[in-house]
PDB file of C-alpha atoms and ligand atoms in Angstrom:
ATOM      1  CA  UNK E  59     -16.333  -6.059 -16.383  1.00 55.00           C
ATOM      2  CA  UNK E  60     -17.294  -8.113 -13.355  1.00 53.00           C
ATOM      3  CA  UNK E  61     -20.253 -10.496 -13.369  1.00 55.00           C
ATOM      4  CA  UNK E  62     -22.640  -7.707 -12.289  1.00 64.00           C
ATOM      5  CA  UNK E  63     -21.411  -5.583 -15.252  1.00 73.00           C
ATOM      6  CA  UNK E  64     -20.308  -2.568 -13.228  1.00 85.00           C
ATOM      7  CA  UNK E  65     -16.916  -1.353 -14.515  1.00 91.00           C
ATOM      8  CA  UNK E  66     -14.094  -2.471 -12.242  1.00 95.00           C
ATOM      9  CA  UNK E  67     -11.803   0.277 -10.947  1.00 97.00           C
ATOM     10  CA  UNK E  68      -8.474  -1.013  -9.649  1.00 98.00           C
ATOM     11  CA  UNK E  69      -6.406   1.459  -7.614  1.00 98.00           C
ATOM     12  CA  UNK E  70      -2.705   0.864  -7.082  1.00 97.00           C
ATOM     13  CA  UNK E  71      -1.415   3.026  -4.223  1.00 97.00           C
ATOM     14  CA  UNK E  72       2.043   3.774  -2.834  1.00 96.00           C
ATOM     15  CA  UNK E  73       3.597   5.776  -0.020  1.00 94.00           C
ATOM     16  CA  UNK E  74       2.576   9.087  -1.648  1.00 96.00           C
ATOM     17  CA  UNK E  75      -1.109   8.608  -0.804  1.00 98.00           C
ATOM     18  CA  UNK E  76      -0.245   8.511   2.904  1.00 97.00           C
ATOM     19  CA  UNK E  77       2.276  11.388   2.744  1.00 95.00           C
ATOM     20  CA  UNK E  78      -0.379  13.995   3.538  1.00 97.00           C
ATOM     21  CA  UNK E  79      -1.459  11.892   6.529  1.00 97.00           C
ATOM     22  CA  UNK E  80       2.041  12.494   7.925  1.00 93.00           C
ATOM     23  CA  UNK E  81       3.686   9.177   6.962  1.00 92.00           C
ATOM     24  CA  UNK E  82       6.998   9.609   5.176  1.00 84.00           C
ATOM     25  CA  UNK E  83       7.598   8.320   1.636  1.00 83.00           C
ATOM     26  CA  UNK E  84      10.748   6.288   0.961  1.00 76.00           C
ATOM     27  CA  UNK E  85      12.486   7.839  -2.016  1.00 68.00           C
ATOM     28  CA  UNK E  86      11.972  11.568  -1.693  1.00 61.00           C
ATOM     29  CA  UNK E  87      14.926  12.274   0.568  1.00 64.00           C
ATOM     30  CA  UNK E  88      18.306  10.943   1.562  1.00 60.00           C
ATOM     31  CA  UNK E  89      17.701   7.198   1.149  1.00 58.00           C
ATOM     32  CA  UNK E  90      17.217   6.757   4.879  1.00 64.00           C
ATOM     33  CA  UNK E  91      13.975   5.636   6.500  1.00 73.00           C
ATOM     34  CA  UNK E  92      13.421   7.619   9.712  1.00 72.00           C
ATOM     35  CA  UNK E  93      17.220   7.944  10.118  1.00 81.00           C
ATOM     36  CA  UNK E  94      17.918   4.258   9.547  1.00 86.00           C
ATOM     37  CA  UNK E  95      19.633   2.629   6.582  1.00 89.00           C
ATOM     38  CA  UNK E  96      17.031   0.519   4.737  1.00 89.00           C
ATOM     39  CA  UNK E  97      19.354  -2.504   4.827  1.00 92.00           C
ATOM     40  CA  UNK E  98      19.468  -2.382   8.643  1.00 94.00           C
ATOM     41  CA  UNK E  99      15.706  -2.363   9.199  1.00 94.00           C
ATOM     42  CA  UNK E 100      14.006  -3.698   6.080  1.00 94.00           C
ATOM     43  CA  UNK E 101      16.012  -6.715   4.896  1.00 96.00           C
ATOM     44  CA  UNK E 102      16.304 -10.340   6.095  1.00 97.00           C
ATOM     45  CA  UNK E 103      20.028  -9.672   6.671  1.00 97.00           C
ATOM     46  CA  UNK E 104      19.272  -6.722   8.969  1.00 97.00           C
ATOM     47  CA  UNK E 105      16.864  -8.954  10.905  1.00 97.00           C
ATOM     48  CA  UNK E 106      19.563 -11.655  11.272  1.00 97.00           C
ATOM     49  CA  UNK E 107      22.114  -9.085  12.453  1.00 97.00           C
ATOM     50  CA  UNK E 108      19.987  -7.232  14.979  1.00 97.00           C
ATOM     51  CA  UNK E 109      16.386  -8.390  15.495  1.00 97.00           C
ATOM     52  CA  UNK E 110      15.985  -6.181  18.540  1.00 96.00           C
ATOM     53  CA  UNK E 111      16.723  -3.039  16.495  1.00 96.00           C
ATOM     54  CA  UNK E 112      14.250  -4.153  13.807  1.00 97.00           C
ATOM     55  CA  UNK E 113      11.487  -4.863  16.350  1.00 97.00           C
ATOM     56  CA  UNK E 114      12.073  -1.497  18.048  1.00 95.00           C
ATOM     57  CA  UNK E 115      12.029   0.271  14.683  1.00 94.00           C
ATOM     58  CA  UNK E 116       8.661  -1.223  13.671  1.00 94.00           C
ATOM     59  CA  UNK E 117       7.176  -0.684  17.130  1.00 92.00           C
ATOM     60  CA  UNK E 118       7.975   3.041  16.676  1.00 90.00           C
ATOM     61  CA  UNK E 119       6.580   3.105  13.121  1.00 92.00           C
ATOM     62  CA  UNK E 120       3.365   1.541  14.454  1.00 94.00           C
ATOM     63  CA  UNK E 121       2.851   4.454  16.823  1.00 93.00           C
ATOM     64  CA  UNK E 122       3.091   6.843  13.848  1.00 92.00           C
ATOM     65  CA  UNK E 123       0.617   4.781  11.832  1.00 96.00           C
ATOM     66  CA  UNK E 124      -1.898   4.719  14.678  1.00 96.00           C
ATOM     67  CA  UNK E 125      -1.639   8.506  15.078  1.00 96.00           C
ATOM     68  CA  UNK E 126      -2.080   9.155  11.343  1.00 97.00           C
ATOM     69  CA  UNK E 127      -5.553   9.815   9.977  1.00 98.00           C
ATOM     70  CA  UNK E 128      -6.900   9.011   6.489  1.00 98.00           C
ATOM     71  CA  UNK E 129      -6.724  12.078   4.208  1.00 98.00           C
ATOM     72  CA  UNK E 130      -9.154  13.233   1.472  1.00 98.00           C
ATOM     73  CA  UNK E 131      -7.616  10.805  -1.060  1.00 98.00           C
ATOM     74  CA  UNK E 132      -8.244   7.718   1.118  1.00 98.00           C
ATOM     75  CA  UNK E 133     -11.716   9.012   1.949  1.00 98.00           C
ATOM     76  CA  UNK E 134     -12.679   9.759  -1.678  1.00 98.00           C
ATOM     77  CA  UNK E 135     -11.827   6.191  -2.737  1.00 98.00           C
ATOM     78  CA  UNK E 136     -13.871   4.742   0.138  1.00 98.00           C
ATOM     79  CA  UNK E 137     -16.805   7.029  -0.716  1.00 97.00           C
ATOM     80  CA  UNK E 138     -16.669   5.905  -4.341  1.00 96.00           C
ATOM     81  CA  UNK E 139     -17.058   2.301  -3.197  1.00 96.00           C
ATOM     82  CA  UNK E 140     -19.883   3.281  -0.826  1.00 95.00           C
ATOM     83  CA  UNK E 141     -21.613   5.036  -3.742  1.00 93.00           C
ATOM     84  CA  UNK E 142     -21.849   1.662  -5.484  1.00 93.00           C
ATOM     85  CA  UNK E 143     -18.725   1.662  -7.689  1.00 95.00           C
ATOM     86  CA  UNK E 144     -16.767  -1.581  -7.956  1.00 96.00           C
ATOM     87  CA  UNK E 145     -13.429  -0.548  -6.430  1.00 97.00           C
ATOM     88  CA  UNK E 146     -10.490  -2.731  -5.457  1.00 98.00           C
ATOM     89  CA  UNK E 147      -7.350  -1.265  -3.906  1.00 98.00           C
ATOM     90  CA  UNK E 148      -3.944  -2.884  -4.248  1.00 98.00           C
ATOM     91  CA  UNK E 149      -1.589  -1.020  -1.941  1.00 97.00           C
ATOM     92  CA  UNK E 150       2.146  -1.161  -1.392  1.00 96.00           C
ATOM     93  CA  UNK E 151       1.562   0.547   1.948  1.00 96.00           C
ATOM     94  CA  UNK E 152       1.764  -1.283   5.238  1.00 97.00           C
ATOM     95  CA  UNK E 153      -0.504   1.211   7.033  1.00 97.00           C
ATOM     96  CA  UNK E 154      -4.265   0.694   7.478  1.00 98.00           C
ATOM     97  CA  UNK E 155      -5.449   4.113   6.267  1.00 98.00           C
ATOM     98  CA  UNK E 156      -7.513   2.722   3.361  1.00 98.00           C
ATOM     99  CA  UNK E 157      -9.397   0.436   5.759  1.00 98.00           C
ATOM    100  CA  UNK E 158      -9.886   3.192   8.322  1.00 98.00           C
ATOM    101  CA  UNK E 159     -11.289   5.448   5.587  1.00 98.00           C
ATOM    102  CA  UNK E 160     -13.858   2.697   4.912  1.00 98.00           C
ATOM    103  CA  UNK E 161     -12.501   0.798   1.862  1.00 98.00           C
ATOM    104  CA  UNK E 162     -13.438  -2.879   2.086  1.00 97.00           C
ATOM    105  CA  UNK E 163     -11.483  -4.545  -0.703  1.00 97.00           C
ATOM    106  CA  UNK E 164      -7.813  -3.852   0.045  1.00 98.00           C
ATOM    107  CA  UNK E 165      -4.896  -6.107  -0.893  1.00 98.00           C
ATOM    108  CA  UNK E 166      -1.628  -5.346   0.919  1.00 98.00           C
ATOM    109  CA  UNK E 167       1.244  -6.298  -1.379  1.00 96.00           C
ATOM    110  CA  UNK E 168       3.934  -5.574   1.200  1.00 96.00           C
ATOM    111  CA  UNK E 169       2.110  -6.728   4.337  1.00 97.00           C
ATOM    112  CA  UNK E 170       0.509  -4.915   7.267  1.00 98.00           C
ATOM    113  CA  UNK E 171       2.478  -3.298  10.063  1.00 97.00           C
ATOM    114  CA  UNK E 172      -0.350  -3.819  12.553  1.00 97.00           C
ATOM    115  CA  UNK E 173       0.009  -7.610  12.310  1.00 98.00           C
ATOM    116  CA  UNK E 174       2.743 -10.075  13.288  1.00 98.00           C
ATOM    117  CA  UNK E 175       3.951 -13.142  11.416  1.00 97.00           C
ATOM    118  CA  UNK E 176       6.153 -16.131  12.031  1.00 98.00           C
ATOM    119  CA  UNK E 177       9.791 -15.719  11.014  1.00 97.00           C
ATOM    120  CA  UNK E 178       9.908 -19.378   9.940  1.00 95.00           C
ATOM    121  CA  UNK E 179       6.567 -19.684   8.107  1.00 94.00           C
ATOM    122  CA  UNK E 180       5.208 -16.580   6.301  1.00 92.00           C
ATOM    123  CA  UNK E 181       1.723 -18.132   6.182  1.00 93.00           C
ATOM    124  CA  UNK E 182       1.382 -17.891   9.968  1.00 96.00           C
ATOM    125  CA  UNK E 183      -0.033 -14.400  10.566  1.00 97.00           C
ATOM    126  CA  UNK E 184      -1.165 -13.154  13.992  1.00 98.00           C
ATOM    127  CA  UNK E 185      -2.760 -10.156  15.648  1.00 97.00           C
ATOM    128  CA  UNK E 186      -0.127  -7.960  17.220  1.00 96.00           C
ATOM    129  CA  UNK E 187       0.863  -8.896  20.786  1.00 95.00           C
ATOM    130  CA  UNK E 188      -0.154  -6.225  23.301  1.00 92.00           C
ATOM    131  CA  UNK E 189       2.592  -3.571  23.475  1.00 91.00           C
ATOM    132  CA  UNK E 190       4.184  -4.684  20.157  1.00 93.00           C
ATOM    133  CA  UNK E 191       6.428  -7.628  19.257  1.00 96.00           C
ATOM    134  CA  UNK E 192       9.240  -8.545  21.698  1.00 96.00           C
ATOM    135  CA  UNK E 193      12.130 -10.998  21.387  1.00 97.00           C
ATOM    136  CA  UNK E 194      10.764 -14.269  22.772  1.00 97.00           C
ATOM    137  CA  UNK E 195       7.238 -13.840  21.328  1.00 97.00           C
ATOM    138  CA  UNK E 196       6.834 -17.094  19.390  1.00 98.00           C
ATOM    139  CA  UNK E 197       4.588 -18.464  16.633  1.00 98.00           C
ATOM    140  CA  UNK E 198       2.774 -21.830  16.895  1.00 97.00           C
ATOM    141  CA  UNK E 199       5.800 -23.573  15.360  1.00 98.00           C
ATOM    142  CA  UNK E 200       8.182 -22.060  17.921  1.00 97.00           C
ATOM    143  CA  UNK E 201       9.716 -19.414  15.650  1.00 97.00           C
ATOM    144  CA  UNK E 202      10.250 -15.792  16.707  1.00 98.00           C
ATOM    145  CA  UNK E 203       7.442 -13.405  15.684  1.00 98.00           C
ATOM    146  CA  UNK E 204       8.387 -10.544  13.327  1.00 98.00           C
ATOM    147  CA  UNK E 205       6.468  -7.711  11.676  1.00 97.00           C
ATOM    148  CA  UNK E 206       4.066  -8.880   8.934  1.00 98.00           C
ATOM    149  CA  UNK E 207       5.953  -6.835   6.367  1.00 97.00           C
ATOM    150  CA  UNK E 208       7.698  -7.855   3.127  1.00 96.00           C
ATOM    151  CA  UNK E 209      11.337  -6.783   3.245  1.00 96.00           C
ATOM    152  CA  UNK E 210      13.703  -6.050   0.348  1.00 93.00           C
ATOM    153  CA  UNK E 211      14.917  -9.306  -1.176  1.00 94.00           C
ATOM    154  CA  UNK E 212      11.876 -11.289  -0.006  1.00 95.00           C
ATOM    155  CA  UNK E 213       9.125 -12.906  -2.085  1.00 94.00           C
ATOM    156  CA  UNK E 214       5.820 -11.044  -2.403  1.00 94.00           C
ATOM    157  CA  UNK E 215       3.187 -13.704  -1.613  1.00 93.00           C
ATOM    158  CA  UNK E 216       0.204 -11.497  -2.585  1.00 95.00           C
ATOM    159  CA  UNK E 217       1.617 -10.698  -6.047  1.00 95.00           C
ATOM    160  CA  UNK E 218      -0.264 -13.454  -7.894  1.00 96.00           C
ATOM    161  CA  UNK E 219      -3.576 -12.362  -6.375  1.00 97.00           C
ATOM    162  CA  UNK E 220      -2.802  -8.706  -7.238  1.00 97.00           C
ATOM    163  CA  UNK E 221      -2.045  -9.714 -10.859  1.00 97.00           C
ATOM    164  CA  UNK E 222      -5.409 -11.480 -11.115  1.00 97.00           C
ATOM    165  CA  UNK E 223      -7.135  -8.311  -9.864  1.00 97.00           C
ATOM    166  CA  UNK E 224      -5.304  -5.994 -12.292  1.00 97.00           C
ATOM    167  CA  UNK E 225      -6.019  -8.348 -15.198  1.00 97.00           C
ATOM    168  CA  UNK E 226      -9.760  -7.760 -14.574  1.00 96.00           C
ATOM    169  CA  UNK E 227      -9.498  -3.939 -14.474  1.00 97.00           C
ATOM    170  CA  UNK E 228     -11.619  -1.696 -16.699  1.00 96.00           C
ATOM    171  CA  UNK E 229      -9.826   1.367 -15.351  1.00 96.00           C
ATOM    172  CA  UNK E 230      -6.516   1.527 -13.490  1.00 97.00           C
ATOM    173  CA  UNK E 231      -5.761   4.437 -11.150  1.00 97.00           C
ATOM    174  CA  UNK E 232      -2.232   4.651  -9.742  1.00 97.00           C
ATOM    175  CA  UNK E 233      -1.576   7.044  -6.843  1.00 97.00           C
ATOM    176  CA  UNK E 234       1.629   8.172  -5.132  1.00 96.00           C
ATOM    177  CA  UNK E 235       4.187   5.606  -6.149  1.00 94.00           C
ATOM    178  CA  UNK E 236       7.605   6.076  -7.738  1.00 90.00           C
ATOM    179  CA  UNK E 237       7.067   2.734  -9.553  1.00 87.00           C
ATOM    180  CA  UNK E 238      10.654   1.948  -8.576  1.00 85.00           C
ATOM    181  CA  UNK E 239      10.095  -1.324  -6.734  1.00 84.00           C
ATOM    182  CA  UNK E 240       9.607  -4.688  -8.402  1.00 86.00           C
ATOM    183  CA  UNK E 241       7.432  -6.624  -8.714  1.00 85.00           C
ATOM    184  CA  UNK E 242       4.817  -3.957  -7.814  1.00 82.00           C
ATOM    185  CA  UNK E 243       5.855  -1.747 -10.757  1.00 87.00           C
ATOM    186  CA  UNK E 244       5.203  -4.673 -13.135  1.00 91.00           C
ATOM    187  CA  UNK E 245       1.528  -4.687 -12.159  1.00 94.00           C
ATOM    188  CA  UNK E 246       0.794  -1.829 -14.558  1.00 93.00           C
ATOM    189  CA  UNK E 247       1.722  -4.094 -17.438  1.00 93.00           C
ATOM    190  CA  UNK E 248      -0.785  -6.735 -16.329  1.00 95.00           C
ATOM    191  CA  UNK E 249      -3.753  -4.467 -17.153  1.00 95.00           C
ATOM    192  CA  UNK E 250      -5.670  -5.325 -20.332  1.00 96.00           C
ATOM    193  CA  UNK E 251      -4.389  -3.330 -23.343  1.00 94.00           C
ATOM    194  CA  UNK E 252      -7.685  -1.416 -23.690  1.00 94.00           C
ATOM    195  CA  UNK E 253      -7.728  -0.458 -19.969  1.00 96.00           C
ATOM    196  CA  UNK E 254      -7.069   3.287 -19.461  1.00 96.00           C
ATOM    197  CA  UNK E 255      -4.446   4.047 -16.820  1.00 96.00           C
ATOM    198  CA  UNK E 256      -4.133   7.294 -14.824  1.00 97.00           C
ATOM    199  CA  UNK E 257      -1.299   8.280 -12.460  1.00 97.00           C
ATOM    200  CA  UNK E 258      -1.846  10.915  -9.751  1.00 98.00           C
ATOM    201  CA  UNK E 259       1.464  12.048  -8.253  1.00 97.00           C
ATOM    202  CA  UNK E 260       3.249  15.413  -7.991  1.00 97.00           C
ATOM    203  CA  UNK E 261       5.873  13.851 -10.309  1.00 95.00           C
ATOM    204  CA  UNK E 262       3.419  12.013 -12.540  1.00 96.00           C
ATOM    205  CA  UNK E 263       4.616  13.427 -15.875  1.00 95.00           C
ATOM    206  CA  UNK E 264       8.199  12.462 -15.131  1.00 93.00           C
ATOM    207  CA  UNK E 265       7.282   8.981 -13.901  1.00 90.00           C
ATOM    208  CA  UNK E 266       4.668   7.906 -16.436  1.00 88.00           C
ATOM    209  CA  UNK E 267       5.231   5.798 -19.507  1.00 87.00           C
ATOM    210  CA  UNK E 268       3.552   7.558 -22.485  1.00 89.00           C
ATOM    211  CA  UNK E 269       0.439   5.323 -22.432  1.00 90.00           C
ATOM    212  CA  UNK E 270      -0.401   6.510 -18.894  1.00 93.00           C
ATOM    213  CA  UNK E 271      -2.417   9.728 -18.355  1.00 96.00           C
ATOM    214  CA  UNK E 272      -0.370  11.812 -15.898  1.00 97.00           C
ATOM    215  CA  UNK E 273      -2.008  14.120 -13.374  1.00 98.00           C
ATOM    216  CA  UNK E 274       0.667  16.185 -11.618  1.00 98.00           C
ATOM    217  CA  UNK E 275      -1.023  16.762  -8.255  1.00 98.00           C
ATOM    218  CA  UNK E 276      -0.833  15.701  -4.645  1.00 98.00           C
ATOM    219  CA  UNK E 277      -3.179  12.811  -3.862  1.00 98.00           C
ATOM    220  CA  UNK E 278      -5.458  14.843  -1.590  1.00 98.00           C
ATOM    221  CA  UNK E 279      -6.322  17.136  -4.511  1.00 98.00           C
ATOM    222  CA  UNK E 280      -6.050  14.884  -7.574  1.00 98.00           C
ATOM    223  CA  UNK E 281      -7.969  11.874  -6.267  1.00 98.00           C
ATOM    224  CA  UNK E 282     -11.100  13.651  -4.904  1.00 98.00           C
ATOM    225  CA  UNK E 283     -11.311  15.629  -8.164  1.00 98.00           C
ATOM    226  CA  UNK E 284     -11.250  12.471 -10.284  1.00 97.00           C
ATOM    227  CA  UNK E 285     -13.712  10.704  -7.981  1.00 97.00           C
ATOM    228  CA  UNK E 286     -16.047  13.682  -8.150  1.00 96.00           C
ATOM    229  CA  UNK E 287     -15.838  13.617 -11.948  1.00 95.00           C
ATOM    230  CA  UNK E 288     -16.680   9.895 -12.102  1.00 93.00           C
ATOM    231  CA  UNK E 289     -19.599  10.266  -9.690  1.00 92.00           C
ATOM    232  CA  UNK E 290     -21.081  13.184 -11.670  1.00 91.00           C
ATOM    233  CA  UNK E 291     -20.653  11.297 -14.947  1.00 87.00           C
ATOM    234  CA  UNK E 292     -22.472   8.298 -13.457  1.00 81.00           C
ATOM    235  CA  UNK E 293     -25.412  10.497 -12.472  1.00 75.00           C
ATOM    236  CA  UNK E 294     -25.664  11.760 -16.062  1.00 62.00           C
ATOM    237  CA  UNK E 295     -25.674   8.272 -17.623  1.00 66.00           C
TER     238      UNK E 295
HETATM  239  N1  LIG I 306       0.517  12.785  -3.181  1.00 60.84           N
HETATM  240  C1  LIG I 306       0.803  11.842  -4.118  1.00 60.84           C
HETATM  241  N2  LIG I 306       2.042  11.377  -4.322  1.00 60.84           N
HETATM  242  C2  LIG I 306       3.035  11.882  -3.576  1.00 60.84           C
HETATM  243  C3  LIG I 306       2.821  12.872  -2.583  1.00 60.84           C
HETATM  244  C4  LIG I 306       1.494  13.328  -2.406  1.00 60.84           C
HETATM  245  N3  LIG I 306       1.179  14.265  -1.507  1.00 60.84           N
HETATM  246  N4  LIG I 306       4.018  13.168  -2.006  1.00 60.84           N
HETATM  247  C5  LIG I 306       4.939  12.382  -2.611  1.00 60.84           C
HETATM  248  N5  LIG I 306       4.356  11.626  -3.559  1.00 60.84           N
HETATM  249  C6  LIG I 306       4.942  10.643  -4.469  1.00 60.84           C
HETATM  250  C7  LIG I 306       6.375  10.889  -4.890  1.00 60.84           C
HETATM  251  O1  LIG I 306       6.407  11.789  -5.994  1.00 60.84           O
HETATM  252  C8  LIG I 306       6.807   9.475  -5.286  1.00 60.84           C
HETATM  253  O2  LIG I 306       6.522   9.223  -6.652  1.00 60.84           O
HETATM  254  O3  LIG I 306       4.944   9.396  -3.818  1.00 60.84           O
HETATM  255  C9  LIG I 306       5.928   8.580  -4.431  1.00 60.84           C
HETATM  256  C10 LIG I 306       6.651   7.865  -3.314  1.00 60.84           C
HETATM  257  O4  LIG I 306       7.542   6.955  -3.851  1.00 60.84           O
HETATM  258  P1  LIG I 306       8.300   5.906  -2.920  1.00 60.84           P
HETATM  259  O5  LIG I 306       8.803   6.616  -1.724  1.00 60.84           O
HETATM  260  O6  LIG I 306       9.282   5.171  -3.779  1.00 60.84           O
HETATM  261  O7  LIG I 306       7.132   4.934  -2.415  1.00 60.84           O
HETATM  262  P2  LIG I 306       6.543   3.635  -3.101  1.00 60.84           P
HETATM  263  O8  LIG I 306       6.519   3.762  -4.585  1.00 60.84           O
HETATM  264  O9  LIG I 306       5.262   3.352  -2.400  1.00 60.84           O
HETATM  265  O10 LIG I 306       7.614   2.563  -2.688  1.00 60.84           O
HETATM  266  C11 LIG I 306       7.368   1.230  -2.976  1.00 60.84           C
HETATM  267  O11 LIG I 306       9.270   0.495  -1.751  1.00 60.84           O
HETATM  268  O12 LIG I 306      10.402   1.040   0.167  1.00 60.84           O
HETATM  269  C12 LIG I 306       9.639   0.070  -0.439  1.00 60.84           C
HETATM  270  O13 LIG I 306       8.181  -1.554   0.400  1.00 60.84           O
HETATM  271  C13 LIG I 306       8.371  -0.166   0.334  1.00 60.84           C
HETATM  272  O14 LIG I 306       6.087  -0.184  -0.384  1.00 60.84           O
HETATM  273  C14 LIG I 306       7.313   0.486  -0.529  1.00 60.84           C
HETATM  274  C15 LIG I 306       7.892   0.318  -1.911  1.00 60.84           C
END
């Protein structure tokens, strides 16, 4: 419980929650991300080899993110918070759909595509230059700007903060993640032993360890149903 004694709901989200907003997941298809090999566009080595390709790739992804709209799952979580529940979202997603739905406490484990950061100092984070990042756009220390996104093989600076949040959970809801990527997948194990954990995903039963309650459903159906249930239960108490 938090100091004000409301139960703390922590929601861990992955690409699946944004799938019905039109943003592709990573591991449902052929291992490519929008026709690019992951190692070309989402690794430090790919960036070293061809920064122009990487910048172009993320500039295109940004257009998709801006066009996407929050779906009923994003909206239900925001409405739960607005109804007075203590909700914190830890997302692996780099889009801003939780924020646009109205959620206020959102931790981005893998960064935010709509921001830029220094390629020589990950602590230097900037608003996006107009028109996207170009070669020659520099940080205050003179390094090239890059997308504010954590790539494969890189450290996850927000992980410690995310662990602290999960450690305080009274209820853990996991939505739309294959739980295939470390260290994000380890977060589940940081929850207190008595904390119930629910996974909403079309493949939930196949993905869940046996101590997790699996709800085999797309996010836009499973999440609003759960949220509705919690809100009705609160009214009865
Ligand atoms: N609703 C809910 N879940 C869905 C839906 C849907 N409509 N459609 C697909 N899914 C589920 C899939 O069943 C799968 O379990 O979303 C999950 C997507 O898994 P991944 O593509 O592996 O995405 P994620 O777990 O978020 O990946 C983690 O890996 O590529 C890196 O950094 C990237 O943040 C990403 C991380």
